[in-house]
Tab-separated table of C-alpha atoms in Angstrom:
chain	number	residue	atom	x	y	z
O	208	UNK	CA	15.277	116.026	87.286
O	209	UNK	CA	17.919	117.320	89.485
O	210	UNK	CA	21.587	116.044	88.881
O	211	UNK	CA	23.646	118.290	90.499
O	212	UNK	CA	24.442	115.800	93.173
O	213	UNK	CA	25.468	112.631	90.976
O	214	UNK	CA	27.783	115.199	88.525
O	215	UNK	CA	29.268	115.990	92.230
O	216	UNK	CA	30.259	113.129	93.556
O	217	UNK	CA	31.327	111.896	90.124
O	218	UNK	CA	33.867	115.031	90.272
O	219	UNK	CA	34.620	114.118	93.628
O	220	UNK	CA	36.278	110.581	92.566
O	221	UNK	CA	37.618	112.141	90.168
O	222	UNK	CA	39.292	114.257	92.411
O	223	UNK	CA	40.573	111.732	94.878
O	224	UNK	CA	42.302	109.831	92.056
O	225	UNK	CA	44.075	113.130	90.702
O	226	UNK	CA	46.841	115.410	92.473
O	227	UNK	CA	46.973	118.989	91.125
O	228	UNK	CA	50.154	121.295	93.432
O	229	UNK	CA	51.968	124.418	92.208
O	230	UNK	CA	55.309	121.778	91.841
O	231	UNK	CA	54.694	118.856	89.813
O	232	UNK	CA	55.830	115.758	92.964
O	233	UNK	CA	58.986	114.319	91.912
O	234	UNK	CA	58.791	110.681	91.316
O	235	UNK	CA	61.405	107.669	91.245
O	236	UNK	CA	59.298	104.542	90.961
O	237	UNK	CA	62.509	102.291	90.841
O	238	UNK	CA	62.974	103.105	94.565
O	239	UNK	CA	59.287	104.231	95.341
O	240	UNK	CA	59.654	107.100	96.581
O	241	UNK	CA	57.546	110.558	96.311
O	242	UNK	CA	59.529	114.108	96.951
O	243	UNK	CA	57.362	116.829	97.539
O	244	UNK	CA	59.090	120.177	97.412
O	245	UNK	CA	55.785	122.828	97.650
O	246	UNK	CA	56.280	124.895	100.451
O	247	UNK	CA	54.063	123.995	103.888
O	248	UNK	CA	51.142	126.023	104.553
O	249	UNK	CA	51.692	128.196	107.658
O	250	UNK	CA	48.494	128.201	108.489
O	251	UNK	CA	47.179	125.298	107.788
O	252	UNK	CA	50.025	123.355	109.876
O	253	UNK	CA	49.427	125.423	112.550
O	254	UNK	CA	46.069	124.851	112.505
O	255	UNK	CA	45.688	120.822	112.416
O	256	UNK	CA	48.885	119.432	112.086
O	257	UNK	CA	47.826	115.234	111.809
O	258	UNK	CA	45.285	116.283	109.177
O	259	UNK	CA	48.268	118.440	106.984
O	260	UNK	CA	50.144	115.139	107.187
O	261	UNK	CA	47.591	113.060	106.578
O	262	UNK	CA	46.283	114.924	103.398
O	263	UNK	CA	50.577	115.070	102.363
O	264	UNK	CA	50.895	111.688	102.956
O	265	UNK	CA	47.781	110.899	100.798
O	266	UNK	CA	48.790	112.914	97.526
O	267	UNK	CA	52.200	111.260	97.628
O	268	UNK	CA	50.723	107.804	97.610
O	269	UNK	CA	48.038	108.481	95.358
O	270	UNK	CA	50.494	110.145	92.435
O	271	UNK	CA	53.130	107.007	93.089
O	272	UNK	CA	50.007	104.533	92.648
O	273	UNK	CA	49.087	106.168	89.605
O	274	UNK	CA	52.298	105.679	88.262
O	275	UNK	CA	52.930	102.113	89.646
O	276	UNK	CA	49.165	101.703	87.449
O	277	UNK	CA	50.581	102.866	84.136
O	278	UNK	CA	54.049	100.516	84.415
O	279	UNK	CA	53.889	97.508	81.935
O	280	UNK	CA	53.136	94.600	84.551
O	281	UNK	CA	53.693	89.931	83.952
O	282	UNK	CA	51.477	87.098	85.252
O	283	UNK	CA	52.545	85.701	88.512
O	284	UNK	CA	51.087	83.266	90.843
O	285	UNK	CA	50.336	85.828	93.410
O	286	UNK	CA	48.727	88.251	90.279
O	287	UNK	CA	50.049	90.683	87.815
O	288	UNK	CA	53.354	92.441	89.136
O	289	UNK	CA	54.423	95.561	87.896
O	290	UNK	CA	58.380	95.758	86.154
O	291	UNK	CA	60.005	98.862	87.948
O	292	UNK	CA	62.089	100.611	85.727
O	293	UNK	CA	65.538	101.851	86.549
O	294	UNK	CA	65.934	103.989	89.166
O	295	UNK	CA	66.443	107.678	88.868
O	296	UNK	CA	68.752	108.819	91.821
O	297	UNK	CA	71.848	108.128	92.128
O	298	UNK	CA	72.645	107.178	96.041
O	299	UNK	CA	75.853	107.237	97.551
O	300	UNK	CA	78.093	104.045	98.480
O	301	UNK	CA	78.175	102.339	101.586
O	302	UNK	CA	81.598	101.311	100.929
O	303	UNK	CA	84.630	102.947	99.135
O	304	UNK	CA	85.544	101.979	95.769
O	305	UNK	CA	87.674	98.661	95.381
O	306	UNK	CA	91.081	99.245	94.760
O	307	UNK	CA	92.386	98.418	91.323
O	308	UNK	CA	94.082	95.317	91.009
O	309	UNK	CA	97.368	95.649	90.887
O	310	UNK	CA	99.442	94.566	87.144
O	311	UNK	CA	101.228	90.842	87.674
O	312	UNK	CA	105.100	90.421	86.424
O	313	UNK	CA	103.865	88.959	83.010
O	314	UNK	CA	100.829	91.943	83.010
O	315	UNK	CA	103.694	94.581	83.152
O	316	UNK	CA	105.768	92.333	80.693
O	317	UNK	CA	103.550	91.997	78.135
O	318	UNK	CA	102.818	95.859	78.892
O	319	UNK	CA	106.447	96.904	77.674
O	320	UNK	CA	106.199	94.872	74.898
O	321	UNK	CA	103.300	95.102	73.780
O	322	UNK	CA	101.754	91.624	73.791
O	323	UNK	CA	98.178	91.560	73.699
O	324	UNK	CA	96.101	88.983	75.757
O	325	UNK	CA	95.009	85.964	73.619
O	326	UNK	CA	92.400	84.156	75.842
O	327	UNK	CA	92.737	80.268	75.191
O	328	UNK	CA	89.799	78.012	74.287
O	329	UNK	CA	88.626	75.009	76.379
O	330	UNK	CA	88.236	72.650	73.779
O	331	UNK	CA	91.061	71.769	71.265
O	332	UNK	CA	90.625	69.634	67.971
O	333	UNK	CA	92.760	66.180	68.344
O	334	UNK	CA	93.556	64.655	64.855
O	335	UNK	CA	93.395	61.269	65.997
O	336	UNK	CA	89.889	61.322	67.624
O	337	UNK	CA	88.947	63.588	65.153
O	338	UNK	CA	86.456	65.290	68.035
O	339	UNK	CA	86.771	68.128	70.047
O	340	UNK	CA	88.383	67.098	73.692
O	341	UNK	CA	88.782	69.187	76.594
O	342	UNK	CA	92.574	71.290	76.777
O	343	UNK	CA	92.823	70.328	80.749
O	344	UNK	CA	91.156	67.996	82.796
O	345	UNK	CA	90.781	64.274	83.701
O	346	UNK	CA	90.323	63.293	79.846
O	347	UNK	CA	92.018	66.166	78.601
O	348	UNK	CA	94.551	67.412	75.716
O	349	UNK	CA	97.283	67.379	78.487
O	350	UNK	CA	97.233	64.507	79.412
O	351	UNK	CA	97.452	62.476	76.236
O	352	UNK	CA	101.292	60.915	76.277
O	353	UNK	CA	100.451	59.832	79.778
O	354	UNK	CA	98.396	57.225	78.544
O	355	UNK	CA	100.016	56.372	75.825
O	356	UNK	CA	100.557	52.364	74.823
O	357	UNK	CA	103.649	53.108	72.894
O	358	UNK	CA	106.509	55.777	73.970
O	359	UNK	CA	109.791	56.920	72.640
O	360	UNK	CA	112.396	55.902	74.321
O	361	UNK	CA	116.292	57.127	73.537
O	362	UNK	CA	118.537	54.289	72.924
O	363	UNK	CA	121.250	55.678	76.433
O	364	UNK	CA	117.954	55.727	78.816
O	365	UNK	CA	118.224	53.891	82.203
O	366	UNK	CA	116.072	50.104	81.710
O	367	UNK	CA	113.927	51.380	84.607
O	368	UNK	CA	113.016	54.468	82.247
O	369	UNK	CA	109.291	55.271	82.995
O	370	UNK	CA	108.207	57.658	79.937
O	371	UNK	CA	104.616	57.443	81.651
O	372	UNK	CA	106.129	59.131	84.957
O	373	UNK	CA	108.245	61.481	83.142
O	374	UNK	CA	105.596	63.165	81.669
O	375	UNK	CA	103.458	63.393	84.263
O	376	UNK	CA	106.255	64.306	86.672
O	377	UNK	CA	106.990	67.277	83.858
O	378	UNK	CA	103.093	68.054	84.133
O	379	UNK	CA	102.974	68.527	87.934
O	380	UNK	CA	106.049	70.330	87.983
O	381	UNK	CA	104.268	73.067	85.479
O	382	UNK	CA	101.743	73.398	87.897
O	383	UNK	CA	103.757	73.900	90.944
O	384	UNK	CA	105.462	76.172	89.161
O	385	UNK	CA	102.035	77.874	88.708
O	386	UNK	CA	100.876	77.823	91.672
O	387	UNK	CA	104.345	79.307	93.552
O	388	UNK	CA	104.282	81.861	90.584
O	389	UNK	CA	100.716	82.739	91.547
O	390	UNK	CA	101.719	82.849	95.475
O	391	UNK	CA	104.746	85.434	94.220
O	392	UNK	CA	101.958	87.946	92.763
O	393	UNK	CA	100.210	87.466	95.840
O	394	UNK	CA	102.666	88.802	97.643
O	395	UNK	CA	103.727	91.367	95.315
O	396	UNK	CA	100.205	92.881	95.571
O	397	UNK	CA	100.328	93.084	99.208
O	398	UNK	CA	103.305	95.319	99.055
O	399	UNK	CA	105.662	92.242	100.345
O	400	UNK	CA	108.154	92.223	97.805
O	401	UNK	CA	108.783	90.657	94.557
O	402	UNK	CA	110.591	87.241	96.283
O	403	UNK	CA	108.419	87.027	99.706
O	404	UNK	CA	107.394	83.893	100.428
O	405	UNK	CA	103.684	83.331	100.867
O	406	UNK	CA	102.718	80.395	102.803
O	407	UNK	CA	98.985	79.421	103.274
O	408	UNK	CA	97.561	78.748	106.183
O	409	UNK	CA	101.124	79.357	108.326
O	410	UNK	CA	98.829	81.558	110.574
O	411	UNK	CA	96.555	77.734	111.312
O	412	UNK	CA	99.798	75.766	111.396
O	413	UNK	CA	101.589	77.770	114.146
O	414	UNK	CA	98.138	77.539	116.017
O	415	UNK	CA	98.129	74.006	116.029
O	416	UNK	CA	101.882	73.908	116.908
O	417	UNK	CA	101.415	75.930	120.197
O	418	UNK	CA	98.639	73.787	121.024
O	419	UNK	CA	100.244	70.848	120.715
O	420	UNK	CA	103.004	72.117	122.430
O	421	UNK	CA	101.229	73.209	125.672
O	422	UNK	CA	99.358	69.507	125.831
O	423	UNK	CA	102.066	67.691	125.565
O	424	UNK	CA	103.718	70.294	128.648
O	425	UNK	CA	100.630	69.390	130.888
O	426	UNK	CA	101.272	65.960	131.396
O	427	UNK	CA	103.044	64.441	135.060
O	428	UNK	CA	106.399	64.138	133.368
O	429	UNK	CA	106.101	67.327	130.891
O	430	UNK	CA	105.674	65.071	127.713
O	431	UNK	CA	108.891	62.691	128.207
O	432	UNK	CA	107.009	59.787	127.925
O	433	UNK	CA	104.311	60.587	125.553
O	434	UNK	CA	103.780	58.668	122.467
O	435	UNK	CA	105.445	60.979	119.728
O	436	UNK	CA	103.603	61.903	116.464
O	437	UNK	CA	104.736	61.156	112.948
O	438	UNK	CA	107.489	64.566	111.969
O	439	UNK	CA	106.450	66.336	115.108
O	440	UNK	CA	109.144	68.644	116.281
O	441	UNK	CA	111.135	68.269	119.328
O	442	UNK	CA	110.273	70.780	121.801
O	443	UNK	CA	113.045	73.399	122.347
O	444	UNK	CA	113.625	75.098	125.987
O	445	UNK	CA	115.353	77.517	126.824
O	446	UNK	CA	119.331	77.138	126.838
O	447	UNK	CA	121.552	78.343	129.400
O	448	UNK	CA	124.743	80.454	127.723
O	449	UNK	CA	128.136	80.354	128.791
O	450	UNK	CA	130.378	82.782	128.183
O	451	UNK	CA	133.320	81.323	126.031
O	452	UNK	CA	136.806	80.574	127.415
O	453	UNK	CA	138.895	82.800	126.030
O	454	UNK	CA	138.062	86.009	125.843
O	455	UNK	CA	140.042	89.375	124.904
O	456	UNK	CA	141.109	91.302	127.773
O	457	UNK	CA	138.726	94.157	127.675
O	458	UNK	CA	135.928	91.364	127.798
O	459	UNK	CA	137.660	90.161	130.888
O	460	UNK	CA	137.826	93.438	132.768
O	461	UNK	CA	134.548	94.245	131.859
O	462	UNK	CA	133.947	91.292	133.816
O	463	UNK	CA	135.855	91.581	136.636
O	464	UNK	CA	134.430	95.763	137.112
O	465	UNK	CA	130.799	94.091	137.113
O	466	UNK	CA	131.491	91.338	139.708
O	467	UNK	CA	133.201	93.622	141.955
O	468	UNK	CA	130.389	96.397	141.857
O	469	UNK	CA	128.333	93.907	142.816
O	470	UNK	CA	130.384	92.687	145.694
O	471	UNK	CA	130.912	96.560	146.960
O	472	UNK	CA	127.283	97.220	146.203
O	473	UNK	CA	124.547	97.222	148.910
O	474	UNK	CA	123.463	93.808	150.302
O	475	UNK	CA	120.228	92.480	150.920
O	476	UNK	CA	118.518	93.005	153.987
O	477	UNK	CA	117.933	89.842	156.078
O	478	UNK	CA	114.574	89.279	157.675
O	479	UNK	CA	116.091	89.760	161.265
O	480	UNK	CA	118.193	92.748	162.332
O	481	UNK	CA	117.997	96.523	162.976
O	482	UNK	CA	117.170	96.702	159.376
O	483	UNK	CA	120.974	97.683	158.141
O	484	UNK	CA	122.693	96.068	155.085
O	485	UNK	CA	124.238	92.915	155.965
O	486	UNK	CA	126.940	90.954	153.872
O	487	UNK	CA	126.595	87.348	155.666
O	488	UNK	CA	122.963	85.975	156.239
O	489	UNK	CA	122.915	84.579	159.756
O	490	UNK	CA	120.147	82.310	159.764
O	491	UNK	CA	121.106	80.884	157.040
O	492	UNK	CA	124.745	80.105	158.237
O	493	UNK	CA	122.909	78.593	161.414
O	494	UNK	CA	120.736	76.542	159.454
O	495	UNK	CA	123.310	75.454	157.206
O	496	UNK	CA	125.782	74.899	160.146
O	497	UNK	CA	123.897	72.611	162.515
O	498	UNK	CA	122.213	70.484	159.405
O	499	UNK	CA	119.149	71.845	159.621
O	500	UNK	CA	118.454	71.627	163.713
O	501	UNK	CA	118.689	74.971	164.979
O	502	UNK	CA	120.687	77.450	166.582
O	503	UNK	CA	120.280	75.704	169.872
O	504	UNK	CA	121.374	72.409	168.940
O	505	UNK	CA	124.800	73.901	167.432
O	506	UNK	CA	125.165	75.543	171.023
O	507	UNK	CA	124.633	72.013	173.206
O	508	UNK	CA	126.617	70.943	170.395
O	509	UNK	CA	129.840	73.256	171.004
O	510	UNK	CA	129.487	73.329	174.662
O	511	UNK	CA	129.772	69.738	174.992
O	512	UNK	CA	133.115	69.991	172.667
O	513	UNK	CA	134.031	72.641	175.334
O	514	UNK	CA	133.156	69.763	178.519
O	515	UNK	CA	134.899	66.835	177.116
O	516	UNK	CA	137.894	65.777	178.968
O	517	UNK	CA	140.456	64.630	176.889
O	518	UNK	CA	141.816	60.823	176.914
Protein backbone atom coordinates (compact mmCIF):
# COMPACT_ATOMS: atom_id res chain seq x y z
CA UNK A 1 0.00 0.00 0.00
CA UNK A 2 1.19 3.25 -1.22
CA UNK A 3 1.26 6.25 1.33
CA UNK A 4 3.34 8.62 -0.07
CA UNK A 5 0.44 10.85 -0.85
CA UNK A 6 -1.42 10.95 2.68
CA UNK A 7 2.34 11.51 4.54
CA UNK A 8 2.26 14.55 1.84
CA UNK A 9 -0.47 16.32 2.37
CA UNK A 10 -0.18 15.66 6.11
CA UNK A 11 3.32 17.65 5.73
CA UNK A 12 1.61 20.04 3.71
CA UNK A 13 -0.78 21.27 6.74
CA UNK A 14 1.79 21.11 8.58
CA UNK A 15 3.44 23.47 6.58
CA UNK A 16 0.71 26.02 6.18
CA UNK A 17 0.39 26.30 9.97
CA UNK A 18 4.31 26.88 10.42
CA UNK A 19 6.57 29.94 9.18
CA UNK A 20 10.27 29.06 8.83
CA UNK A 21 12.50 32.74 7.32
CA UNK A 22 16.22 33.43 7.75
CA UNK A 23 14.89 36.38 10.54
CA UNK A 24 12.74 35.11 13.15
CA UNK A 25 9.23 37.93 12.37
CA UNK A 26 9.15 40.27 15.14
CA UNK A 27 6.00 40.14 17.06
CA UNK A 28 4.03 42.64 19.47
CA UNK A 29 0.71 40.96 20.13
CA UNK A 30 -0.39 43.88 22.50
CA UNK A 31 -0.73 46.04 19.35
CA UNK A 32 -0.99 43.13 16.72
CA UNK A 33 1.30 43.80 14.67
CA UNK A 34 3.92 41.53 12.56
CA UNK A 35 7.47 43.24 11.38
CA UNK A 36 9.14 41.41 8.87
CA UNK A 37 12.69 42.54 8.28
CA UNK A 38 14.08 39.56 5.61
CA UNK A 39 15.18 41.18 2.69
CA UNK A 40 12.63 41.03 -0.63
CA UNK A 41 13.43 38.65 -3.23
CA UNK A 42 14.54 40.46 -6.42
CA UNK A 43 13.38 38.10 -8.42
CA UNK A 44 10.62 36.87 -7.19
CA UNK A 45 8.97 40.54 -6.88
CA UNK A 46 9.81 41.15 -10.15
CA UNK A 47 8.37 38.28 -11.27
CA UNK A 48 4.65 38.27 -9.67
CA UNK A 49 4.39 41.00 -7.49
CA UNK A 50 0.39 40.32 -5.95
CA UNK A 51 1.49 36.73 -5.32
CA UNK A 52 4.98 38.04 -3.21
CA UNK A 53 2.46 40.06 -1.21
CA UNK A 54 0.06 37.74 -0.91
CA UNK A 55 2.42 34.87 0.33
CA UNK A 56 4.09 38.07 2.89
CA UNK A 57 0.93 38.94 3.96
CA UNK A 58 0.05 35.25 4.74
CA UNK A 59 3.21 34.34 6.96
CA UNK A 60 2.64 37.49 8.98
CA UNK A 61 -0.89 36.51 9.83
CA UNK A 62 -0.30 33.02 10.25
CA UNK A 63 2.84 33.55 12.94
CA UNK A 64 0.53 36.44 14.82
CA UNK A 65 -2.44 33.75 14.91
CA UNK A 66 -0.23 31.30 16.30
CA UNK A 67 0.66 33.47 18.93
CA UNK A 68 -2.83 35.02 19.56
CA UNK A 69 -3.54 30.71 19.94
CA UNK A 70 -1.01 30.20 22.72
CA UNK A 71 -2.26 33.55 24.92
CA UNK A 72 -4.22 32.47 28.12
CA UNK A 73 -7.90 33.36 26.91
CA UNK A 74 -11.77 33.97 29.58
CA UNK A 75 -15.37 32.95 28.80
CA UNK A 76 -17.40 35.61 27.19
CA UNK A 77 -20.76 35.71 25.73
CA UNK A 78 -19.49 36.09 22.27
CA UNK A 79 -16.73 32.94 23.11
CA UNK A 80 -13.37 32.65 24.63
CA UNK A 81 -11.29 36.01 24.20
CA UNK A 82 -7.76 36.04 24.34
CA UNK A 83 -5.92 38.59 27.31
CA UNK A 84 -3.24 40.60 25.24
CA UNK A 85 -0.36 41.15 27.16
CA UNK A 86 1.46 44.43 27.41
CA UNK A 87 2.65 45.87 24.57
CA UNK A 88 6.22 45.83 23.47
CA UNK A 89 6.94 49.18 21.57
CA UNK A 90 7.08 52.07 22.90
CA UNK A 91 5.17 54.78 20.47
CA UNK A 92 5.63 58.29 20.56
CA UNK A 93 3.07 60.98 22.07
CA UNK A 94 0.54 62.73 20.32
CA UNK A 95 0.78 65.46 22.70
CA UNK A 96 3.68 67.06 24.72
CA UNK A 97 4.16 66.28 28.22
CA UNK A 98 1.88 68.23 30.81
CA UNK A 99 3.56 70.82 32.48
CA UNK A 100 4.30 70.33 36.15
CA UNK A 101 2.07 71.93 38.40
CA UNK A 102 3.33 74.68 39.73
CA UNK A 103 4.14 74.73 44.07
CA UNK A 104 1.11 76.88 45.94
CA UNK A 105 2.21 79.65 48.73
CA UNK A 106 1.66 77.03 51.59
CA UNK A 107 3.51 74.14 49.08
CA UNK A 108 6.64 76.45 49.05
CA UNK A 109 5.99 77.24 52.84
CA UNK A 110 5.90 74.09 54.12
CA UNK A 111 8.94 73.48 51.59
CA UNK A 112 11.29 75.93 53.64
CA UNK A 113 10.29 74.53 56.63
CA UNK A 114 10.05 71.45 56.24
CA UNK A 115 6.47 70.43 57.04
CA UNK A 116 5.45 67.29 55.66
CA UNK A 117 1.87 66.74 54.21
CA UNK A 118 -0.47 65.02 56.75
CA UNK A 119 -3.55 64.01 54.63
CA UNK A 120 -6.76 64.34 56.92
CA UNK A 121 -9.32 61.55 57.38
CA UNK A 122 -13.04 61.84 56.46
CA UNK A 123 -14.44 60.43 59.38
CA UNK A 124 -13.63 61.72 62.96
CA UNK A 125 -14.61 59.91 66.33
CA UNK A 126 -17.26 62.26 68.36
CA UNK A 127 -17.28 61.37 72.15
CA UNK A 128 -20.75 62.10 72.58
CA UNK A 129 -22.21 59.86 69.78
CA UNK A 130 -19.62 57.62 70.44
CA UNK A 131 -19.72 56.73 66.36
CA UNK A 132 -17.72 57.74 63.68
CA UNK A 133 -19.39 61.02 61.84
CA UNK A 134 -18.33 62.60 58.79
CA UNK A 135 -15.43 65.79 59.33
CA UNK A 136 -17.52 68.04 56.63
CA UNK A 137 -20.76 67.82 55.26
CA UNK A 138 -24.52 68.28 55.94
CA UNK A 139 -24.28 66.07 59.27
CA UNK A 140 -20.81 66.67 59.78
CA UNK A 141 -18.04 67.33 62.64
CA UNK A 142 -18.21 71.06 61.55
CA UNK A 143 -21.12 71.73 61.98
CA UNK A 144 -21.86 70.54 65.49
CA UNK A 145 -22.21 74.02 67.70
CA UNK A 146 -24.56 75.12 64.98
CA UNK A 147 -27.09 72.97 66.22
CA UNK A 148 -26.53 73.11 69.44
CA UNK A 149 -29.67 73.44 72.16
CA UNK A 150 -27.51 75.10 74.69
CA UNK A 151 -24.65 77.87 73.89
CA UNK A 152 -22.27 79.95 75.85
CA UNK A 153 -23.01 83.13 76.00
CA UNK A 154 -20.56 86.00 77.74
CA UNK A 155 -22.29 87.90 80.35
CA UNK A 156 -21.42 91.85 78.06
CA UNK A 157 -23.07 90.17 74.75
CA UNK A 158 -25.76 92.24 72.90
CA UNK A 159 -29.62 90.47 73.99
CA UNK A 160 -30.01 89.92 70.22
CA UNK A 161 -26.71 87.70 70.46
CA UNK A 162 -27.26 84.77 67.97
CA UNK A 163 -24.41 82.11 68.99
CA UNK A 164 -26.17 79.86 66.20
CA UNK A 165 -25.30 82.65 63.45
CA UNK A 166 -21.99 83.37 64.81
CA UNK A 167 -20.73 80.20 64.20
CA UNK A 168 -21.96 79.61 61.12
CA UNK A 169 -21.14 83.13 59.95
CA UNK A 170 -17.34 82.12 61.29
CA UNK A 171 -17.81 78.81 59.12
CA UNK A 172 -18.65 80.53 55.80
CA UNK A 173 -16.18 83.06 56.29
CA UNK A 174 -13.39 80.03 56.42
CA UNK A 175 -14.58 79.01 53.28
CA UNK A 176 -14.56 82.21 51.45
CA UNK A 177 -11.45 82.60 52.64
CA UNK A 178 -10.72 79.26 50.87
CA UNK A 179 -12.06 79.72 48.02
CA UNK A 180 -10.36 83.51 47.32
CA UNK A 181 -7.10 81.76 48.62
CA UNK A 182 -7.62 79.07 45.99
CA UNK A 183 -8.52 81.86 43.19
CA UNK A 184 -4.93 83.63 44.38
CA UNK A 185 -2.96 80.28 43.35
CA UNK A 186 -4.88 80.32 40.34
CA UNK A 187 -3.58 83.21 39.34
CA UNK A 188 -0.21 82.75 40.59
CA UNK A 189 0.09 79.70 38.28
CA UNK A 190 -0.87 81.57 35.31
CA UNK A 191 2.03 83.87 35.74
CA UNK A 192 -0.51 86.83 36.96
CA UNK A 193 0.99 87.74 40.06
CA UNK A 194 0.81 86.82 43.60
CA UNK A 195 -2.33 89.55 44.39
CA UNK A 196 -4.25 89.37 40.81
CA UNK A 197 -7.60 89.12 41.11
CA UNK A 198 -9.29 86.18 39.45
CA UNK A 199 -12.84 86.56 38.72
CA UNK A 200 -14.91 83.65 37.20
CA UNK A 201 -16.86 83.91 34.54
CA UNK A 202 -16.02 87.99 34.03
CA UNK A 203 -15.40 86.91 30.34
CA UNK A 204 -19.73 85.65 30.40
CA UNK A 205 -20.63 88.68 32.51
CA UNK A 206 -19.21 91.40 30.19
CA UNK A 207 -20.99 89.35 27.34
CA UNK A 208 -24.19 89.67 28.81
CA UNK A 209 -23.52 93.36 29.70
CA UNK A 210 -22.89 94.40 26.00
CA UNK A 211 -25.87 92.59 25.08
CA UNK A 212 -27.98 94.09 27.23
CA UNK A 213 -26.62 97.21 26.46
CA UNK A 214 -27.18 97.17 22.64
CA UNK A 215 -31.10 95.97 23.29
CA UNK A 216 -31.90 98.34 25.39
CA UNK A 217 -30.09 101.06 22.50
CA UNK A 218 -32.50 99.57 19.78
CA UNK A 219 -35.58 100.68 21.08
CA UNK A 220 -37.65 104.16 19.49
CA UNK A 221 -36.44 106.26 22.38
CA UNK A 222 -32.83 104.49 22.92
CA UNK A 223 -33.96 102.76 26.25
CA UNK A 224 -35.37 106.01 28.19
CA UNK A 225 -38.43 104.50 28.85
CA UNK A 226 -37.69 100.92 29.31
CA UNK A 227 -38.57 99.12 32.38
CA UNK A 228 -35.12 99.00 34.32
CA UNK A 229 -33.74 95.72 35.80
CA UNK A 230 -32.96 95.04 39.42
CA UNK A 231 -28.79 96.63 39.93
CA UNK A 232 -28.50 97.11 36.22
CA UNK A 233 -26.04 99.82 35.43
CA UNK A 234 -26.82 103.07 33.95
CA UNK A 235 -25.59 103.32 30.54
CA UNK A 236 -22.63 105.75 30.16
CA UNK A 237 -22.12 107.89 26.75
CA UNK A 238 -19.72 109.58 25.78
CA UNK A 239 -18.96 113.07 27.58
CA UNK A 240 -18.08 116.14 25.93
CA UNK A 241 -14.74 117.89 27.72
CA UNK A 242 -14.23 121.36 28.31
CA UNK A 243 -11.21 122.78 28.72
CA UNK A 244 -11.01 124.40 32.29
CA UNK A 245 -11.16 128.17 32.93
CA UNK A 246 -8.12 129.09 33.98
CA UNK A 247 -5.39 127.99 32.45
CA UNK A 248 -1.49 128.94 32.62
CA UNK A 249 -0.39 131.10 29.94
CA UNK A 250 1.56 128.73 27.83
CA UNK A 251 -1.79 126.62 27.74
CA UNK A 252 -3.39 129.75 26.47
CA UNK A 253 -1.00 130.53 23.64
CA UNK A 254 -0.89 127.17 22.68
CA UNK A 255 -4.36 127.88 22.09
CA UNK A 256 -4.48 130.89 20.48
CA UNK A 257 -1.26 129.51 17.75
CA UNK A 258 -3.78 126.52 16.94
CA UNK A 259 -6.92 128.65 16.29
CA UNK A 260 -5.11 131.03 14.23
CA UNK A 261 -3.35 128.29 11.98
CA UNK A 262 -6.49 127.21 11.39
CA UNK A 263 -7.96 130.51 10.43
CA UNK A 264 -4.72 131.24 8.01
CA UNK A 265 -4.89 127.67 6.83
CA UNK A 266 -6.53 126.63 3.51
CA UNK A 267 -10.37 126.69 3.37
CA UNK A 268 -12.68 124.31 2.08
CA UNK A 269 -13.68 124.29 -1.33
CA UNK A 270 -17.38 125.10 -1.93
CA UNK A 271 -19.34 123.03 -4.38
CA UNK A 272 -19.65 126.07 -6.85
CA UNK A 273 -16.71 128.14 -8.09
CA UNK A 274 -13.57 127.95 -10.28
CA UNK A 275 -12.46 125.44 -7.79
CA UNK A 276 -10.11 128.04 -5.62
CA UNK A 277 -10.10 128.17 -1.76
CA UNK A 278 -12.80 130.23 -0.51
CA UNK A 279 -13.14 131.71 3.12
CA UNK A 280 -17.08 132.62 3.04
CA UNK A 281 -19.52 129.88 1.64
CA UNK A 282 -21.94 131.70 -0.63
CA UNK A 283 -24.76 129.51 -0.84
CA UNK A 284 -24.90 129.13 2.36
CA UNK A 285 -24.98 132.94 3.23
CA UNK A 286 -27.89 133.05 0.54
CA UNK A 287 -29.71 130.39 2.07
CA UNK A 288 -29.24 131.61 5.41
CA UNK A 289 -30.01 135.25 4.30
CA UNK A 290 -33.37 134.99 2.56
CA UNK A 291 -34.76 132.19 5.26
CA UNK A 292 -34.45 129.52 3.25
CA UNK A 293 -36.17 130.96 -0.25
CA UNK A 294 -33.50 131.48 -2.58
CA UNK A 295 -31.22 133.78 -4.08
CA UNK A 296 -33.98 135.20 -6.18
CA UNK A 297 -36.35 135.98 -3.59
CA UNK A 298 -33.56 138.07 -1.57
CA UNK A 299 -33.14 140.01 -5.01
CA UNK A 300 -37.19 140.94 -5.51
CA UNK A 301 -36.69 141.37 -1.97
CA UNK A 302 -33.89 144.26 -2.09
CA UNK A 303 -35.12 145.74 -5.22
CA UNK A 304 -38.39 146.48 -3.87
CA UNK A 305 -36.47 148.20 -0.71
CA UNK A 306 -34.69 150.07 -3.59
CA UNK A 307 -38.57 151.14 -5.32
CA UNK A 308 -40.27 152.22 -2.24
CA UNK A 309 -40.99 155.82 -2.05
CA UNK A 310 -40.64 157.12 1.18
CA UNK A 311 -43.71 158.65 3.32
Amino acid sequence: MDVSGILAAQEEKRNAVTVEKDINLELDVGYLTVTDSNPVDEADYKHDLESHLQTTARDGVQALLSALLQLPTQASPDGPLARLPAPLTALPRAKPLPRPRPPTKWEKFAAAKGIQHRRRERRVWDEERQDWVDRWGRAGKNKEKEGAWLSEVKANADANYDPEKEVRDERKARIAKNERQKLQNTARAQGGGPNAPVERGAGRKNEISKTLATTRLSTASMGKFDRKLDGEKKLRGVKRKYDPAERSVADEKTASLALLSKLNGPAKKTRSGDGEAEVLNVRKAVRFASKGRGGAALAREASGRKGAKPR
